[in-house]
Tab-separated table of C-alpha atoms in Angstrom:
chain	number	residue	atom	x	y	z
A	204	MET	CA	73.686	-19.977	46.841
A	205	GLN	CA	74.653	-17.224	44.369
A	206	LYS	CA	73.422	-19.409	41.506
A	207	THR	CA	70.029	-19.852	43.212
A	208	THR	CA	69.757	-16.098	43.862
A	209	ARG	CA	70.653	-15.370	40.226
A	210	SER	CA	67.945	-17.833	38.998
A	211	SER	CA	65.328	-16.279	41.270
A	212	GLY	CA	66.222	-12.852	39.924
A	213	TRP	CA	65.734	-13.989	36.361
A	214	ILE	CA	62.352	-15.478	37.253
A	215	VAL	CA	61.239	-12.193	38.836
A	216	ILE	CA	62.465	-10.215	35.840
A	217	THR	CA	60.674	-12.611	33.471
A	218	ILE	CA	57.441	-12.300	35.439
A	219	VAL	CA	57.700	-8.490	35.520
A	220	ILE	CA	58.375	-8.389	31.776
A	221	ALA	CA	55.445	-10.755	31.167
A	222	ILE	CA	53.135	-8.589	33.291
A	223	ILE	CA	54.272	-5.424	31.520
A	224	ALA	CA	53.829	-7.120	28.141
A	225	PHE	CA	50.361	-8.358	29.126
A	226	LEU	CA	49.341	-4.899	30.366
A	227	ALA	CA	50.640	-3.327	27.162
A	228	TRP	CA	48.766	-5.905	25.092
A	229	SER	CA	45.580	-5.505	27.155
A	230	MET	CA	45.625	-1.740	26.584
A	231	TRP	CA	45.915	-2.275	22.836
A	232	ALA	CA	43.863	-5.423	22.170
A	233	GLU	CA	40.115	-4.873	21.699
A	234	LEU	CA	37.166	-7.173	22.219
A	235	ASP	CA	33.576	-6.790	21.003
A	236	GLN	CA	31.201	-5.254	23.515
A	237	ILE	CA	28.095	-7.454	23.545
A	238	THR	CA	24.492	-6.915	24.650
A	239	ARG	CA	22.682	-10.231	25.045
A	240	ALA	CA	18.931	-10.477	24.664
A	241	PRO	CA	16.545	-13.442	24.498
A	242	GLY	CA	14.195	-13.540	21.557
A	243	LYS	CA	12.106	-15.657	19.239
A	244	VAL	CA	11.546	-16.082	15.522
A	245	ILE	CA	8.493	-14.345	14.075
A	246	PRO	CA	7.353	-13.758	10.476
A	247	ILE	CA	7.432	-10.181	9.224
A	248	GLY	CA	3.753	-10.452	8.346
A	249	LYS	CA	2.833	-11.483	11.912
A	250	VAL	CA	0.324	-14.220	12.718
A	251	GLN	CA	-2.810	-13.916	10.559
A	252	ILE	CA	-6.132	-14.119	12.415
A	253	ILE	CA	-9.004	-15.589	10.382
A	254	GLN	CA	-12.365	-14.077	11.332
A	255	SER	CA	-15.880	-13.889	9.938
A	256	ALA	CA	-17.263	-10.379	9.597
A	257	ASP	CA	-20.922	-11.438	9.442
A	258	GLY	CA	-20.888	-14.799	11.190
A	259	GLY	CA	-23.071	-17.746	10.228
A	260	VAL	CA	-23.485	-21.493	10.545
A	261	ILE	CA	-20.382	-23.595	9.884
A	262	SER	CA	-20.957	-25.853	6.883
A	263	GLN	CA	-17.466	-27.290	6.284
A	264	ILE	CA	-14.103	-27.262	8.058
A	265	ARG	CA	-11.380	-28.051	5.519
A	266	VAL	CA	-8.238	-27.858	7.719
A	267	ARG	CA	-6.900	-29.111	11.024
A	268	GLU	CA	-4.381	-27.871	13.565
A	269	GLY	CA	-0.867	-28.004	12.111
A	270	ASP	CA	-1.928	-28.241	8.447
A	271	GLU	CA	0.240	-26.380	5.960
A	272	VAL	CA	-1.866	-24.196	3.658
A	273	LYS	CA	-1.279	-22.083	0.572
A	274	ARG	CA	-2.490	-18.559	-0.065
A	275	GLY	CA	-6.102	-18.599	-1.295
A	276	GLN	CA	-6.757	-22.133	-0.016
A	277	LEU	CA	-10.261	-22.705	1.346
A	278	LEU	CA	-10.240	-23.123	5.132
A	279	VAL	CA	-13.822	-22.946	6.392
A	280	VAL	CA	-17.170	-22.730	4.581
A	281	LEU	CA	-20.233	-21.130	6.168
A	282	ASP	CA	-23.809	-21.957	5.192
A	283	LYS	CA	-24.798	-20.153	1.985
A	284	VAL	CA	-28.511	-20.965	1.615
A	285	LYS	CA	-30.012	-17.738	2.968
A	286	LEU	CA	-27.343	-15.502	1.479
A	287	GLN	CA	-27.585	-17.210	-1.921
A	288	ALA	CA	-31.355	-16.649	-1.913
A	289	ALA	CA	-30.823	-12.984	-1.051
A	290	VAL	CA	-28.252	-12.613	-3.851
A	291	ASP	CA	-30.600	-14.274	-6.365
A	292	GLU	CA	-33.382	-11.921	-5.300
A	293	SER	CA	-31.146	-8.867	-5.723
A	294	ARG	CA	-29.880	-10.041	-9.107
A	295	ALA	CA	-33.456	-10.481	-10.290
A	296	LYS	CA	-34.384	-7.003	-9.083
A	297	VAL	CA	-31.374	-5.452	-10.828
A	298	ALA	CA	-32.229	-7.319	-14.036
A	299	ALA	CA	-35.860	-6.154	-13.833
A	300	LEU	CA	-34.806	-2.526	-13.417
A	301	LYS	CA	-32.250	-2.780	-16.244
A	302	SER	CA	-34.863	-4.225	-18.596
A	303	GLN	CA	-37.245	-1.423	-17.593
A	304	LYS	CA	-34.522	1.166	-18.201
A	305	ALA	CA	-33.814	-0.313	-21.645
A	306	ARG	CA	-37.520	-0.073	-22.560
A	307	ILE	CA	-37.770	3.554	-21.396
A	308	ASP	CA	-34.604	4.454	-23.316
A	309	ALA	CA	-36.024	2.906	-26.499
A	310	GLU	CA	-39.286	4.848	-26.096
A	311	LEU	CA	-37.513	8.141	-25.367
A	312	PHE	CA	-35.307	7.984	-28.436
A	313	ASP	CA	-37.877	6.232	-30.648
A	314	LYS	CA	-35.654	3.251	-31.447
A	315	ALA	CA	-35.889	-0.518	-31.449
A	316	LEU	CA	-35.860	-2.162	-28.025
A	317	SER	CA	-32.698	-4.119	-27.133
A	318	PHE	CA	-31.591	-5.486	-23.755
A	319	PRO	CA	-28.113	-5.621	-22.128
A	320	PRO	CA	-26.448	-9.069	-21.958
A	321	ASP	CA	-26.863	-9.460	-18.181
A	322	VAL	CA	-30.666	-9.257	-18.554
A	323	ARG	CA	-30.885	-12.138	-21.044
A	324	PRO	CA	-30.879	-14.841	-18.320
A	325	PHE	CA	-34.282	-13.389	-17.298
A	326	PRO	CA	-36.491	-13.841	-20.408
A	327	GLU	CA	-39.684	-13.140	-18.463
A	328	PHE	CA	-38.529	-9.585	-17.727
A	329	MET	CA	-37.621	-8.997	-21.373
A	330	ALA	CA	-40.987	-10.366	-22.508
A	331	ASN	CA	-42.899	-8.116	-20.085
A	332	GLN	CA	-40.996	-4.991	-21.121
A	333	GLN	CA	-41.286	-5.858	-24.819
A	334	GLN	CA	-45.041	-6.209	-24.415
A	335	LEU	CA	-45.280	-2.936	-22.474
A	336	TYR	CA	-43.097	-1.205	-25.088
A	337	LEU	CA	-45.386	-2.248	-27.934
A	338	LYS	CA	-48.540	-1.456	-25.945
A	339	ARG	CA	-47.440	2.061	-24.960
A	340	ARG	CA	-46.211	2.935	-28.440
A	341	ALA	CA	-49.442	1.596	-29.945
A	342	ALA	CA	-51.501	3.705	-27.510
A	343	LEU	CA	-49.508	6.829	-28.405
A	344	GLN	CA	-49.794	6.204	-32.119
A	345	SER	CA	-53.537	5.516	-31.750
A	346	ASP	CA	-54.108	8.804	-29.908
A	347	LEU	CA	-52.043	10.756	-32.433
A	348	ALA	CA	-53.818	9.032	-35.337
A	349	SER	CA	-57.226	10.010	-33.911
A	350	LEU	CA	-56.116	13.621	-33.521
A	351	ARG	CA	-54.679	13.651	-37.050
A	352	ALA	CA	-57.964	12.279	-38.403
A	353	MET	CA	-59.891	14.943	-36.514
A	354	LYS	CA	-57.572	17.611	-37.881
A	355	GLY	CA	-58.071	16.264	-41.387
A	356	LEU	CA	-61.841	16.513	-41.074
A	357	LEU	CA	-61.604	20.045	-39.709
A	358	GLN	CA	-59.302	21.071	-42.532
A	359	GLN	CA	-61.692	19.514	-45.040
A	360	GLU	CA	-64.637	21.345	-43.489
A	361	LEU	CA	-62.672	24.596	-43.523
A	362	GLY	CA	-61.779	24.101	-47.181
A	363	MET	CA	-65.429	23.587	-48.113
A	364	ASN	CA	-66.693	26.629	-46.203
A	365	ARG	CA	-63.989	29.169	-46.982
A	366	PRO	CA	-65.303	29.925	-50.581
A	367	LEU	CA	-68.800	30.528	-49.196
A	368	VAL	CA	-67.676	33.534	-47.174
A	369	ALA	CA	-67.601	35.750	-50.280
A	370	SER	CA	-71.205	34.917	-51.181
A	371	GLY	CA	-72.325	35.472	-47.617
A	372	ASP	CA	-73.577	31.925	-47.133
A	373	VAL	CA	-71.016	31.366	-44.325
A	374	ALA	CA	-70.101	33.975	-41.749
A	375	ARG	CA	-66.473	35.014	-41.290
A	376	SER	CA	-66.719	34.126	-37.599
A	377	GLU	CA	-67.517	30.527	-38.505
A	378	ILE	CA	-64.307	30.279	-40.525
A	379	ILE	CA	-62.350	31.657	-37.568
A	380	ARG	CA	-63.975	29.054	-35.274
A	381	MET	CA	-62.922	26.255	-37.629
A	382	GLU	CA	-59.348	27.556	-37.796
A	383	ARG	CA	-59.267	27.754	-33.992
A	384	SER	CA	-60.446	24.143	-33.783
A	385	ILE	CA	-57.587	23.039	-36.045
A	386	VAL	CA	-55.088	24.922	-33.848
A	387	ASP	CA	-56.611	23.258	-30.771
A	388	VAL	CA	-56.123	19.822	-32.322
A	389	ASP	CA	-52.475	20.671	-33.099
A	390	GLY	CA	-52.068	21.707	-29.453
A	391	GLN	CA	-53.585	18.439	-28.253
A	392	MET	CA	-51.169	16.463	-30.435
A	393	ALA	CA	-48.170	18.422	-29.118
A	394	SER	CA	-49.432	18.122	-25.533
A	395	ARG	CA	-49.929	14.352	-25.888
A	396	GLN	CA	-46.388	13.890	-27.193
A	397	SER	CA	-44.926	16.249	-24.567
A	398	LYS	CA	-46.685	14.450	-21.696
A	399	TYR	CA	-45.512	11.118	-23.088
A	400	ILE	CA	-41.883	12.323	-23.063
A	401	GLN	CA	-42.174	13.933	-19.608
A	402	ASP	CA	-43.672	10.779	-18.115
A	403	LEU	CA	-40.868	8.731	-19.651
A	404	GLN	CA	-38.197	11.092	-18.308
A	405	ALA	CA	-39.669	10.945	-14.793
A	406	GLU	CA	-39.913	7.155	-15.001
A	407	PHE	CA	-36.320	6.957	-16.296
A	408	ALA	CA	-35.003	9.056	-13.380
A	409	LYS	CA	-36.926	6.957	-10.832
A	410	THR	CA	-35.768	3.704	-12.439
A	411	GLU	CA	-32.135	4.834	-12.506
A	412	GLU	CA	-32.296	5.815	-8.821
A	413	ASP	CA	-33.854	2.470	-7.888
A	414	LEU	CA	-31.237	0.673	-9.991
A	415	VAL	CA	-28.341	2.345	-8.158
A	416	THR	CA	-29.831	1.332	-4.802
A	417	ALA	CA	-30.499	-2.214	-5.993
A	418	GLN	CA	-26.934	-2.577	-7.307
A	419	GLN	CA	-25.522	-1.421	-3.969
A	420	VAL	CA	-27.645	-3.972	-2.124
A	421	LEU	CA	-26.552	-6.660	-4.606
A	422	THR	CA	-22.872	-5.788	-4.065
A	423	GLN	CA	-23.290	-5.995	-0.287
A	424	ARG	CA	-25.039	-9.349	-0.520
A	425	GLU	CA	-22.465	-10.740	-2.964
A	426	ASP	CA	-19.675	-9.641	-0.618
A	427	ALA	CA	-21.452	-11.342	2.278
A	428	LEU	CA	-21.862	-14.503	0.188
A	429	GLU	CA	-18.204	-14.443	-0.833
A	430	ALA	CA	-17.243	-13.978	2.826
A	431	THR	CA	-18.791	-17.354	3.654
A	432	ASP	CA	-15.662	-18.889	2.113
A	433	LEU	CA	-12.837	-18.222	4.573
A	434	VAL	CA	-9.541	-18.550	2.700
A	435	ALA	CA	-5.882	-18.360	3.699
A	436	PRO	CA	-4.467	-14.838	3.179
A	437	THR	CA	-0.918	-16.197	2.964
A	438	ASP	CA	1.104	-19.413	2.930
A	439	GLY	CA	1.418	-20.752	6.443
A	440	ILE	CA	0.621	-23.291	9.131
A	441	VAL	CA	-2.785	-23.540	10.811
A	442	LYS	CA	-2.921	-23.117	14.576
A	443	ASN	CA	-5.416	-22.289	17.340
A	444	VAL	CA	-8.487	-23.731	15.584
A	445	ARG	CA	-11.254	-22.364	17.806
A	446	LEU	CA	-14.314	-24.093	16.346
A	447	THR	CA	-14.354	-27.712	15.204
A	448	THR	CA	-18.095	-28.479	15.051
A	449	VAL	CA	-19.916	-28.537	11.714
A	450	GLY	CA	-23.259	-26.828	12.300
A	451	GLY	CA	-21.849	-24.620	15.040
A	452	VAL	CA	-22.800	-20.956	15.056
A	453	LEU	CA	-20.123	-18.373	14.368
A	454	ARG	CA	-20.872	-14.899	15.695
A	455	PRO	CA	-19.795	-11.780	13.766
A	456	GLY	CA	-16.131	-11.025	14.462
A	457	ASP	CA	-15.418	-14.415	16.061
A	458	GLU	CA	-11.896	-15.747	15.563
A	459	VAL	CA	-11.960	-19.059	13.696
A	460	LEU	CA	-8.261	-19.935	13.546
A	461	GLN	CA	-4.800	-18.476	13.074
A	462	ILE	CA	-2.194	-18.909	10.351
A	463	VAL	CA	1.509	-18.580	11.040
A	464	PRO	CA	3.073	-17.380	7.758
A	465	THR	CA	5.842	-19.555	6.345
A	466	GLY	CA	6.435	-18.010	2.948
A	467	GLU	CA	7.522	-14.662	4.349
A	468	LYS	CA	10.868	-13.473	5.623
A	469	MET	CA	11.568	-14.298	9.278
A	470	ILE	CA	12.951	-11.878	11.842
A	471	ILE	CA	14.118	-12.179	15.439
A	472	GLU	CA	12.083	-10.279	18.024
A	473	ALA	CA	14.463	-9.762	20.950
A	474	GLN	CA	13.795	-8.356	24.425
A	475	VAL	CA	16.541	-5.950	25.475
A	476	ALA	CA	16.742	-4.880	29.122
A	477	PRO	CA	16.269	-1.135	29.740
A	478	ARG	CA	19.762	-0.914	31.279
A	479	ASP	CA	21.306	-2.030	27.951
A	480	ILE	CA	19.144	-0.175	25.434
A	481	ALA	CA	21.296	2.991	25.404
A	482	PHE	CA	24.031	1.098	23.560
A	483	VAL	CA	21.776	-0.590	20.970
A	484	LYS	CA	21.394	1.242	17.649
A	485	THR	CA	19.680	0.490	14.360
A	486	GLY	CA	22.096	-1.037	11.864
A	487	GLN	CA	24.316	-2.774	14.436
A	488	THR	CA	25.340	-6.351	13.671
A	489	ALA	CA	24.644	-9.299	15.922
A	490	SER	CA	25.284	-12.980	16.356
A	491	ILE	CA	22.054	-15.010	16.504
A	492	LYS	CA	22.229	-18.349	18.302
A	493	PHE	CA	19.150	-20.536	17.934
A	494	ASP	CA	18.361	-22.775	20.891
A	495	THR	CA	17.276	-25.531	18.495
A	496	TYR	CA	20.676	-25.599	16.805
A	497	ASP	CA	23.698	-25.965	19.113
A	498	SER	CA	25.926	-23.003	18.253
A	499	SER	CA	29.059	-25.044	18.985
A	500	VAL	CA	28.014	-27.428	16.207
A	501	TYR	CA	25.979	-25.333	13.770
A	502	GLY	CA	27.479	-21.932	14.429
A	503	ALA	CA	25.457	-18.725	14.602
A	504	ALA	CA	23.474	-16.638	12.138
A	505	VAL	CA	24.506	-13.087	11.284
A	506	GLY	CA	21.946	-10.527	12.410
A	507	LYS	CA	21.271	-6.838	11.893
A	508	VAL	CA	19.180	-4.526	14.084
A	509	THR	CA	16.269	-3.121	12.027
A	510	TYR	CA	13.889	-1.739	14.656
A	511	ILE	CA	13.922	-0.541	18.275
A	512	SER	CA	10.632	0.160	20.061
A	513	PRO	CA	10.271	3.812	21.135
A	514	ASP	CA	9.221	2.845	24.677
A	515	THR	CA	9.366	-0.104	27.037
A	516	LEU	CA	6.869	-2.939	26.864
A	517	SER	CA	5.817	-5.194	29.701
A	518	GLU	CA	4.442	-8.697	30.026
A	519	GLN	CA	3.772	-11.055	32.890
A	520	ARG	CA	6.109	-13.994	33.366
A	521	GLN	CA	4.929	-17.466	34.333
A	522	ASP	CA	6.096	-16.885	37.920
A	523	GLY	CA	3.845	-13.817	38.148
A	524	SER	CA	6.602	-11.213	37.964
A	525	GLN	CA	6.558	-8.393	35.433
A	526	ALA	CA	9.115	-8.298	32.618
A	527	VAL	CA	9.953	-4.834	31.272
A	528	TYR	CA	11.931	-4.607	28.033
A	529	TYR	CA	12.485	-2.839	24.725
A	530	ARG	CA	11.469	-4.760	21.612
A	531	VAL	CA	14.314	-5.002	19.116
A	532	ASN	CA	13.849	-6.638	15.709
A	533	LEU	CA	16.783	-8.187	13.871
A	534	GLU	CA	17.113	-9.640	10.394
A	535	ALA	CA	18.922	-12.990	10.421
A	536	ASP	CA	21.122	-14.485	7.698
A	537	ILE	CA	21.634	-18.222	8.315
A	538	ARG	CA	24.074	-18.800	5.440
A	539	ASN	CA	26.993	-18.854	7.900
A	540	MET	CA	25.486	-21.740	9.848
A	541	ARG	CA	27.011	-25.186	9.194
A	542	PRO	CA	24.878	-28.341	8.779
A	543	ARG	CA	26.182	-31.409	10.633
A	544	HIS	CA	26.162	-33.514	7.493
A	545	ALA	CA	25.586	-33.172	3.761
A	546	GLY	CA	21.938	-32.835	2.823
A	547	GLU	CA	20.804	-31.495	6.188
A	548	VAL	CA	18.613	-28.415	5.858
A	549	ILE	CA	18.689	-25.759	8.550
A	550	ALA	CA	15.072	-24.616	8.744
A	551	ILE	CA	14.126	-21.578	10.793
A	552	GLN	CA	10.470	-21.643	11.840
A	553	PRO	CA	8.219	-19.173	13.651
A	554	GLY	CA	8.262	-19.629	17.413
A	555	MET	CA	11.865	-20.835	17.699
A	556	THR	CA	13.729	-19.253	20.612
A	557	ALA	CA	17.133	-17.655	20.184
A	558	THR	CA	19.698	-15.439	21.857
A	559	ALA	CA	20.818	-12.271	20.112
A	560	GLU	CA	24.325	-11.050	20.902
A	561	ILE	CA	24.303	-7.479	19.614
A	562	LYS	CA	27.694	-5.902	19.017
A	563	THR	CA	27.330	-2.467	20.571
A	564	GLY	CA	30.975	-1.402	20.354
A	565	LYS	CA	34.523	-2.385	21.294
A	566	ASN	CA	36.540	-2.209	24.509
A	567	THR	CA	40.138	-2.982	25.424
A	568	VAL	CA	40.981	-6.062	27.469
A	569	PHE	CA	42.464	-3.766	30.133
A	570	ARG	CA	39.174	-1.913	30.516
A	571	TYR	CA	37.251	-5.184	30.816
A	572	LEU	CA	39.626	-6.350	33.556
A	573	THR	CA	39.615	-3.104	35.528
A	574	LYS	CA	35.919	-2.258	35.125
A	575	PRO	CA	34.714	-4.303	38.167
A	576	ILE	CA	37.506	-2.852	40.327
A	577	LEU	CA	36.782	0.725	39.241
A	578	LYS	CA	33.039	0.243	39.729
A	579	THR	CA	33.478	-1.206	43.219
A	580	THR	CA	35.905	1.567	44.180
A	581	SER	CA	33.577	4.270	42.833
A	582	GLU	CA	30.588	2.873	44.737
A	583	ALA	CA	32.648	2.503	47.917
A	584	LEU	CA	33.896	6.087	47.763
A	585	SER	CA	30.373	7.431	47.148
A	586	GLU	CA	28.872	5.734	50.230
A	587	LYS	CA	28.176	7.865	53.290
């Protein structure tokens, strides 16, 4: 009997010591405090929406749903016929005005006529301006030649009559009249040249103004023509192709398709409950577990909080209820994840779902164990 009592005493002592040791350990040992949040993989650049600013008739559709595309790759082509005609018309108008400006410049500065390189594809404009250049210069020279001839005759007449003044055969007033006529002819020559220059200057200003307007119209039409080729703004995968009919009409601003970027860095967009957001801070580390890859087999990625939305967001769930959350973005490093076999590639793609376990701090084991008891006691004592 004494032996049994002694054994029972040792058991009690051992249990007490074990409990004391456990309590001591629980007050010292710390565990990570975790905030769990569901999330999904998104590219930093977000989904790219392909739209047409001006609309038009669909001429070609070069991609299908799920196709992988490269940046700059042609996706959809709109009909170019009308826009190409408008661009050709504007280019011709710009060339005509440039050839006219070149002719006026040559006349103003009395130099040989030469045309800029971008006018040379329009020989008819150059021929017309060359002809007008020669015709106008010939008319000016003809007028000036006539006035010079008239002046020469007047000077000759004056020279013949001036000696006769002394003998009284010619009155002094007649000599003055002849001199005045010569001065008048000089004035006519100067006036003809001045009017020629003034007309050219006015024409130059008008031509330059028209040229600026025409170039602006040409730029707008070229931009509209270029916009008929809808190209991929980034590497990615095609999704949500809205229009699949060649010949269909695309209205201005209509969405054609979307591209999910693949060449950009991926992040995790997590939804943190408002009750947990107070403990989440930028820079905190996290464990990212992708639903596609079993964490017990592949392990988890290492994450880092990079962004926390300043206010709550809300969205409607499939069951009709409203989900309220803070958006938290995390960078994910998958180098810690383990492939099942050699050669297997762990590929993270946009749209994958994941769970982010954000490490918000540390707590002792003792506090974890007593927290439910303390909370229940506190709530019970506060009840009326």
